[in-house]
Short mmCIF file of C-alpha atoms (C1' of nucleotides) in Angstrom, two decimals:
data_model
loop_
_atom_site.label_atom_id
_atom_site.label_comp_id
_atom_site.label_asym_id
_atom_site.label_seq_id
_atom_site.Cartn_x
_atom_site.Cartn_y
_atom_site.Cartn_z
CA MET A 1 113.72 71.52 158.09
CA PHE A 2 114.76 70.21 155.10
CA GLY A 3 111.56 68.70 154.24
CA HIS A 4 109.20 71.55 152.35
CA VAL A 5 110.58 72.99 148.99
CA LYS A 6 111.81 76.65 149.28
CA ILE A 7 110.06 78.65 146.07
CA ARG A 8 112.65 81.00 144.86
CA ALA A 9 112.31 83.73 142.02
CA MET A 10 114.69 82.26 138.75
CA SER A 11 116.44 83.99 136.42
CA PRO A 12 114.12 84.31 133.76
CA THR A 13 116.96 82.73 131.30
CA ARG A 14 117.73 79.71 133.56
CA GLU A 15 114.05 79.39 133.86
CA ALA A 16 113.72 79.90 129.79
CA ALA A 17 116.33 77.02 129.36
CA LEU A 18 114.87 74.99 131.93
CA VAL A 19 111.74 74.95 129.84
CA ALA A 20 113.23 74.54 127.17
CA ARG A 21 114.70 71.41 128.19
CA TRP A 22 111.18 70.13 129.32
CA ARG A 23 109.16 70.56 126.10
CA GLU A 24 112.79 69.00 123.95
CA VAL A 25 111.96 65.70 126.47
CA LEU A 26 107.96 66.13 126.16
CA SER A 27 107.84 66.08 122.90
CA CYS A 28 110.85 63.79 122.34
CA TYR A 29 108.87 61.61 124.31
CA SER A 30 106.28 62.05 122.85
CA ASP A 31 106.70 61.93 119.23
CA LEU A 32 108.43 58.57 119.99
CA SER A 33 106.04 56.55 122.25
CA CYS A 34 103.46 57.14 119.89
CA ALA A 35 105.49 56.05 117.26
CA LEU A 36 106.51 53.06 118.91
CA ASP A 37 103.85 52.16 120.33
CA ARG A 38 102.24 52.18 116.81
CA ASP A 39 104.56 50.27 114.82
CA LEU A 40 105.22 47.79 117.32
CA GLN A 41 101.80 47.21 117.49
CA GLU A 42 101.37 47.19 114.24
CA ARG A 43 104.15 44.68 113.28
CA HIS A 44 104.47 42.73 116.41
CA GLY A 45 101.28 42.68 118.53
CA ILE A 46 102.86 44.17 121.93
CA GLY A 47 102.75 47.77 123.34
CA MET A 48 105.38 49.88 123.86
CA SER A 49 105.44 48.69 127.54
CA ASP A 50 105.45 45.66 127.03
CA PHE A 51 108.51 45.29 124.48
CA GLU A 52 110.68 47.70 127.69
CA VAL A 53 110.19 44.49 130.05
CA LEU A 54 110.62 42.24 127.61
CA ASP A 55 113.62 44.29 126.36
CA LEU A 56 114.77 43.73 130.49
CA LEU A 57 114.13 40.76 131.20
CA MET A 58 116.32 39.95 127.89
CA SER A 59 118.84 42.62 129.17
CA ALA A 60 119.00 40.94 131.63
CA ASP A 61 120.67 37.82 130.97
CA GLY A 62 120.08 33.98 132.10
CA GLY A 63 116.59 34.34 133.28
CA LYS A 64 113.54 34.88 135.83
CA VAL A 65 113.68 38.47 137.63
CA ARG A 66 112.23 39.10 140.49
CA MET A 67 109.29 41.50 139.85
CA GLN A 68 110.62 43.90 142.59
CA GLU A 69 114.32 43.93 140.55
CA LEU A 70 111.95 44.39 137.29
CA GLY A 71 109.68 46.33 138.64
CA GLU A 72 113.52 48.60 140.29
CA ARG A 73 114.45 49.45 136.35
CA VAL A 74 111.40 49.71 134.63
CA TYR A 75 109.41 53.29 134.41
CA LEU A 76 106.22 52.04 134.08
CA SER A 77 104.10 52.58 138.37
CA GLN A 78 104.16 49.03 140.56
CA SER A 79 100.47 48.44 139.14
CA ALA A 80 101.77 49.42 135.54
CA LEU A 81 104.18 46.60 135.42
CA SER A 82 101.62 44.13 137.40
CA ARG A 83 99.61 44.35 134.42
CA SER A 84 102.02 44.22 131.38
CA VAL A 85 103.59 40.67 132.85
CA ALA A 86 99.64 39.68 132.70
CA ARG A 87 99.84 41.21 129.48
CA LEU A 88 102.23 39.44 128.61
CA GLU A 89 101.79 36.10 130.26
CA LYS A 90 98.50 36.28 128.29
CA GLN A 91 100.68 35.78 124.67
CA GLY A 92 102.64 33.55 125.46
CA LEU A 93 105.56 34.92 125.98
CA VAL A 94 106.82 34.20 129.60
CA THR A 95 106.32 33.35 132.47
CA ARG A 96 105.44 34.34 136.11
CA ALA A 97 106.81 31.82 138.96
CA MET A 98 106.41 31.23 142.75
CA CYS A 99 109.47 32.07 144.18
CA ASP A 100 110.24 28.74 147.02
CA GLN A 101 111.87 31.43 150.15
CA ASP A 102 109.72 34.27 150.14
CA ARG A 103 105.74 33.28 148.72
CA ARG A 104 104.88 36.95 147.97
CA ALA A 105 107.00 37.49 145.60
CA LEU A 106 106.74 36.24 141.39
CA PHE A 107 109.73 35.57 138.66
CA VAL A 108 109.15 36.48 135.30
CA GLN A 109 110.67 34.55 132.34
CA CYS A 110 111.39 34.95 129.59
CA THR A 111 109.42 31.59 127.33
CA GLY A 112 110.88 30.74 123.69
CA GLU A 113 108.41 32.39 121.25
CA GLY A 114 109.22 35.58 124.16
CA ARG A 115 112.32 36.03 123.12
CA ALA A 116 111.83 34.76 119.34
CA LEU A 117 109.64 38.29 119.16
CA HIS A 118 111.60 40.53 121.35
CA THR A 119 114.35 39.30 118.36
CA GLU A 120 112.20 40.29 115.77
CA ALA A 121 110.23 42.94 116.98
CA CYS A 122 114.68 44.82 118.02
CA PRO A 123 114.95 45.91 115.49
CA THR A 124 111.68 48.27 114.70
CA HIS A 125 112.61 49.67 118.22
CA ARG A 126 115.86 50.24 118.03
CA ALA A 127 115.45 51.84 114.17
CA LEU A 128 112.88 53.56 115.87
CA LEU A 129 115.25 55.47 118.20
CA GLU A 130 117.87 55.68 115.72
CA ARG A 131 115.70 58.14 113.76
CA ARG A 132 115.02 59.86 116.49
CA LEU A 133 117.75 59.76 118.50
CA GLY A 134 120.24 59.32 116.48
CA GLY A 135 121.65 63.47 116.04
CA MET B 1 113.29 55.11 96.76
CA PHE B 2 113.46 57.26 99.96
CA GLY B 3 109.71 56.31 101.18
CA HIS B 4 111.46 53.21 103.35
CA VAL B 5 113.99 53.03 106.43
CA LYS B 6 116.75 50.28 105.95
CA ILE B 7 117.30 48.57 108.62
CA ARG B 8 120.95 47.81 109.09
CA ALA B 9 122.76 46.33 111.46
CA MET B 10 123.94 48.03 114.60
CA SER B 11 126.96 48.50 115.70
CA PRO B 12 126.39 47.23 120.14
CA THR B 13 128.27 50.27 121.67
CA ARG B 14 126.18 52.38 119.98
CA GLU B 15 122.80 50.05 120.34
CA ALA B 16 123.72 50.67 123.84
CA ALA B 17 124.34 54.17 123.91
CA LEU B 18 121.26 54.70 121.69
CA VAL B 19 118.11 52.11 124.47
CA ALA B 20 120.51 53.84 127.46
CA ARG B 21 119.22 57.76 126.27
CA TRP B 22 115.71 56.67 125.76
CA ARG B 23 115.89 55.32 128.72
CA GLU B 24 117.17 57.96 130.62
CA VAL B 25 114.56 60.25 128.69
CA LEU B 26 112.19 57.48 129.12
CA SER B 27 111.92 57.57 133.35
CA CYS B 28 112.86 61.59 132.78
CA TYR B 29 109.88 62.04 131.07
CA SER B 30 107.89 59.40 133.93
CA ASP B 31 109.34 60.58 137.06
CA LEU B 32 108.64 64.50 136.20
CA SER B 33 105.02 64.38 134.47
CA CYS B 34 103.62 62.23 136.85
CA ALA B 35 104.79 64.64 139.47
CA LEU B 36 103.63 67.51 137.73
CA ASP B 37 100.93 66.11 136.99
CA ARG B 38 100.30 65.43 141.04
CA ASP B 39 101.64 69.08 142.59
CA LEU B 40 100.64 71.02 139.74
CA GLN B 41 96.06 69.40 140.02
CA GLU B 42 96.94 68.79 144.40
CA ARG B 43 97.81 72.29 144.97
CA HIS B 44 96.65 74.30 142.24
CA GLY B 45 93.48 72.07 140.15
CA ILE B 46 94.96 71.61 136.83
CA GLY B 47 96.27 68.66 135.01
CA MET B 48 100.17 68.55 133.44
CA SER B 49 99.09 69.31 129.74
CA ASP B 50 95.98 71.83 130.88
CA PHE B 51 99.03 73.13 132.34
CA GLU B 52 101.72 73.12 129.62
CA VAL B 53 98.58 74.95 127.27
CA LEU B 54 97.81 77.80 129.51
CA ASP B 55 101.91 78.15 129.46
CA LEU B 56 101.56 77.98 125.46
CA LEU B 57 99.01 80.90 125.06
CA MET B 58 100.68 83.18 128.35
CA SER B 59 104.11 82.98 126.36
CA ALA B 60 102.35 83.92 123.09
CA ASP B 61 102.39 87.87 124.86
CA GLY B 62 98.74 89.25 123.83
CA GLY B 63 96.11 87.42 123.17
CA LYS B 64 94.48 84.78 120.73
CA VAL B 65 95.71 81.39 119.61
CA ARG B 66 94.88 79.47 116.71
CA MET B 67 94.36 76.38 118.15
CA GLN B 68 95.77 74.91 114.33
CA GLU B 69 98.96 76.98 115.32
CA LEU B 70 98.77 75.78 119.05
CA GLY B 71 98.62 71.82 118.41
CA GLU B 72 102.18 72.99 116.54
CA ARG B 73 103.06 74.07 119.38
CA VAL B 74 102.17 71.75 121.97
CA TYR B 75 103.15 67.68 121.62
CA LEU B 76 99.95 67.21 121.97
CA SER B 77 97.41 65.17 118.87
CA GLN B 78 94.32 66.80 118.08
CA SER B 79 92.30 65.68 120.02
CA ALA B 80 93.71 65.48 122.87
CA LEU B 81 94.35 69.45 122.34
CA SER B 82 90.72 69.82 121.49
CA ARG B 83 89.82 68.34 124.80
CA SER B 84 92.76 70.12 126.54
CA VAL B 85 90.54 73.33 125.43
CA ALA B 86 86.67 72.55 126.72
CA ARG B 87 88.49 70.70 129.77
CA LEU B 88 90.56 75.08 130.19
CA GLU B 89 86.46 77.18 129.19
CA LYS B 90 84.61 74.70 131.40
CA GLN B 91 86.89 75.73 134.09
CA GLY B 92 86.96 79.25 132.66
CA LEU B 93 90.41 79.55 131.85
CA VAL B 94 90.63 80.17 128.18
CA THR B 95 87.60 81.92 126.26
CA ARG B 96 86.69 80.08 122.67
CA ALA B 97 86.33 82.71 119.82
CA MET B 98 84.60 81.79 116.93
CA CYS B 99 87.29 83.04 113.47
CA ASP B 100 85.44 85.69 111.47
CA GLN B 101 87.99 84.95 108.66
CA ASP B 102 87.24 81.05 109.06
CA ARG B 103 84.44 79.81 110.21
CA ARG B 104 85.71 76.35 110.93
CA ALA B 105 89.17 78.13 112.73
CA LEU B 106 88.73 78.89 116.71
CA PHE B 107 90.84 81.54 118.66
CA VAL B 108 91.94 80.50 122.27
CA GLN B 109 92.78 83.17 124.64
CA CYS B 110 93.27 83.00 127.99
CA THR B 111 90.48 85.05 130.71
CA GLY B 112 91.87 86.82 133.71
CA GLU B 113 91.79 83.42 135.67
CA GLY B 114 93.21 81.90 133.06
CA ARG B 115 95.62 84.80 133.72
CA ALA B 116 96.11 84.45 137.84
CA LEU B 117 96.30 80.83 137.71
CA HIS B 118 98.72 80.92 135.38
CA THR B 119 100.98 83.25 137.75
CA GLU B 120 100.19 81.08 141.38
CA ALA B 121 100.76 77.51 139.24
CA CYS B 122 104.41 78.54 137.30
CA PRO B 123 106.26 78.69 141.00
CA THR B 124 105.52 75.26 141.85
CA HIS B 125 106.01 73.32 137.70
CA ARG B 126 109.24 75.82 138.02
CA ALA B 127 110.56 74.57 141.16
CA LEU B 128 110.14 70.39 139.67
CA LEU B 129 111.61 71.34 136.40
CA GLU B 130 114.44 72.53 138.84
CA ARG B 131 114.54 69.72 140.31
CA ARG B 132 114.58 67.69 137.96
CA LEU B 133 116.09 69.17 135.63
CA GLY B 134 118.35 71.60 136.94
CA GLY B 135 121.79 69.33 137.47
"C1'" DC C 1 77.42 77.62 89.96
"C1'" DG C 2 78.38 72.73 90.69
"C1'" DA C 3 80.54 67.79 92.31
"C1'" DC C 4 84.85 66.75 94.59
"C1'" DA C 5 88.47 67.11 98.06
"C1'" DT C 6 90.27 69.16 101.67
"C1'" DT C 7 91.03 71.33 106.48
"C1'" DT C 8 89.38 72.70 110.98
"C1'" DG C 9 88.02 71.07 115.33
"C1'" DA C 10 84.90 67.66 117.87
"C1'" DT C 11 83.48 63.12 119.41
"C1'" DG C 12 82.59 57.72 120.26
"C1'" DC C 13 86.11 54.25 121.52
"C1'" DA C 14 89.15 50.39 123.38
"C1'" DC C 15 93.42 51.06 126.36
"C1'" DG C 16 97.34 51.34 128.80
"C1'" DC C 17 98.19 54.68 133.48
"C1'" DG C 18 98.82 56.41 138.56
"C1'" DC C 19 96.03 56.48 142.61
"C1'" DA C 20 94.34 53.95 146.15
"C1'" DT C 21 92.86 49.55 148.50
"C1'" DG C 22 92.47 44.10 148.65
"C1'" DT C 23 94.76 39.91 150.27
"C1'" DA C 24 98.40 36.56 151.96
"C1'" DA C 25 102.97 36.27 153.39
"C1'" DG C 26 106.53 37.75 155.57
"C1'" DG C 27 108.31 39.92 159.30
"C1'" DT C 28 108.91 41.44 164.73
"C1'" DC C 29 107.89 42.07 168.60
"C1'" DT C 30 106.18 40.43 173.79
"C1'" DA D 1 101.49 31.96 169.78
"C1'" DG D 2 99.01 35.87 169.08
"C1'" DA D 3 98.86 40.75 167.75
"C1'" DC D 4 100.22 44.32 165.13
"C1'" DC D 5 103.93 46.20 161.11
"C1'" DT D 6 105.76 45.73 156.10
"C1'" DT D 7 106.20 44.06 151.71
"C1'" DA D 8 104.75 42.12 147.18
"C1'" DC D 9 101.87 41.60 143.31
"C1'" DA D 10 96.27 42.19 142.40
"C1'" DT D 11 92.22 44.67 140.90
"C1'" DG D 12 88.34 48.66 140.84
"C1'" DC D 13 87.91 52.92 138.99
"C1'" DG D 14 88.38 57.22 136.12
"C1'" DC D 15 91.23 59.76 133.55
"C1'" DG D 16 93.58 61.34 129.21
"C1'" DT D 17 94.83 59.74 125.27
"C1'" DG D 18 95.18 58.09 120.05
"C1'" DC D 19 92.67 56.37 116.60
"C1'" DA D 20 89.50 56.84 114.00
"C1'" DT D 21 85.27 59.01 111.78
"C1'" DC D 22 81.92 62.76 111.94
"C1'" DA D 23 80.42 67.36 110.34
"C1'" DA D 24 80.58 72.01 108.95
"C1'" DA D 25 83.42 75.69 106.65
"C1'" DT D 26 86.35 76.23 102.45
"C1'" DG D 27 89.23 76.14 98.10
"C1'" DT D 28 89.50 73.41 93.67
"C1'" DC D 29 88.25 72.93 89.16
"C1'" DG D 30 85.44 72.41 84.97
#
DNA sequence: CGACATTTGATGCACGCGCATGTAAGGTCT
DNA sequence: AGACCTTACATGCGCGTGCATCAAATGTCG
């Protein structure tokens, strides 16, 4: 009964508004993600998604965060997150630790280097946000 | 004098607001682009970006649009647009025609099939926008 | 006209992504 | 305990992307 989507006609005005809004999101995302990726990579050697993960880890103050919880907070798919954390670990920015209670689960935690890079890269990140979302 | 970006301190409140706004754009884009890609591909055999190009071609009513103009209106990079149009042509949805005045330039135009597929796929596209941007 | 710069679209390349699937560890029945 | 399902993370694969670069056409200036 409710398992399908009824596709009904839409007022042309409403449709145009939706499309316009979507295109705005689209170009906002594209411009910003592109700029973030380039600047963060050039200046700090880290990609946008990896920084976003690091940022989440830092905002969850303290330390260990379960992968699954991270997955709920980040926009990435499970596989993308897995690879992102693997990259971060390879760079020495986070550590992965087994959970003793549930040996399937994984705790992720910033290292000192991770915290340092976050502190260093944050202004770059925030300045770009300010620039493109500031209005 | 104005060629560099001054990175100055930002109020924590303002910073948090910017980051929150950015994360909203991020998750909005991710969810929607992912859903659009999957549904459009499954139901109509076309990717999100390719549909977006087709959509632009249709809204520019009439016909021939120069690649460069298309590039200004779409969120894609020049190379991505080039490949998108190549895919669309291979599927018979658009035609590419040389410009006689400037033989570097290219005109793109929907075919009948392209118009048909657009008409068919539009409800799918609009319904997803409604769902996720409707509020 | 001739040399050089610019513009337009195409392409090689490396990379990150999502999907499907794999592996291992719980969990839940009887 | 044993059979079966579910959960959590990793990985093979194909694909689309941006960047850098290329080829061709055009523009510019002496």
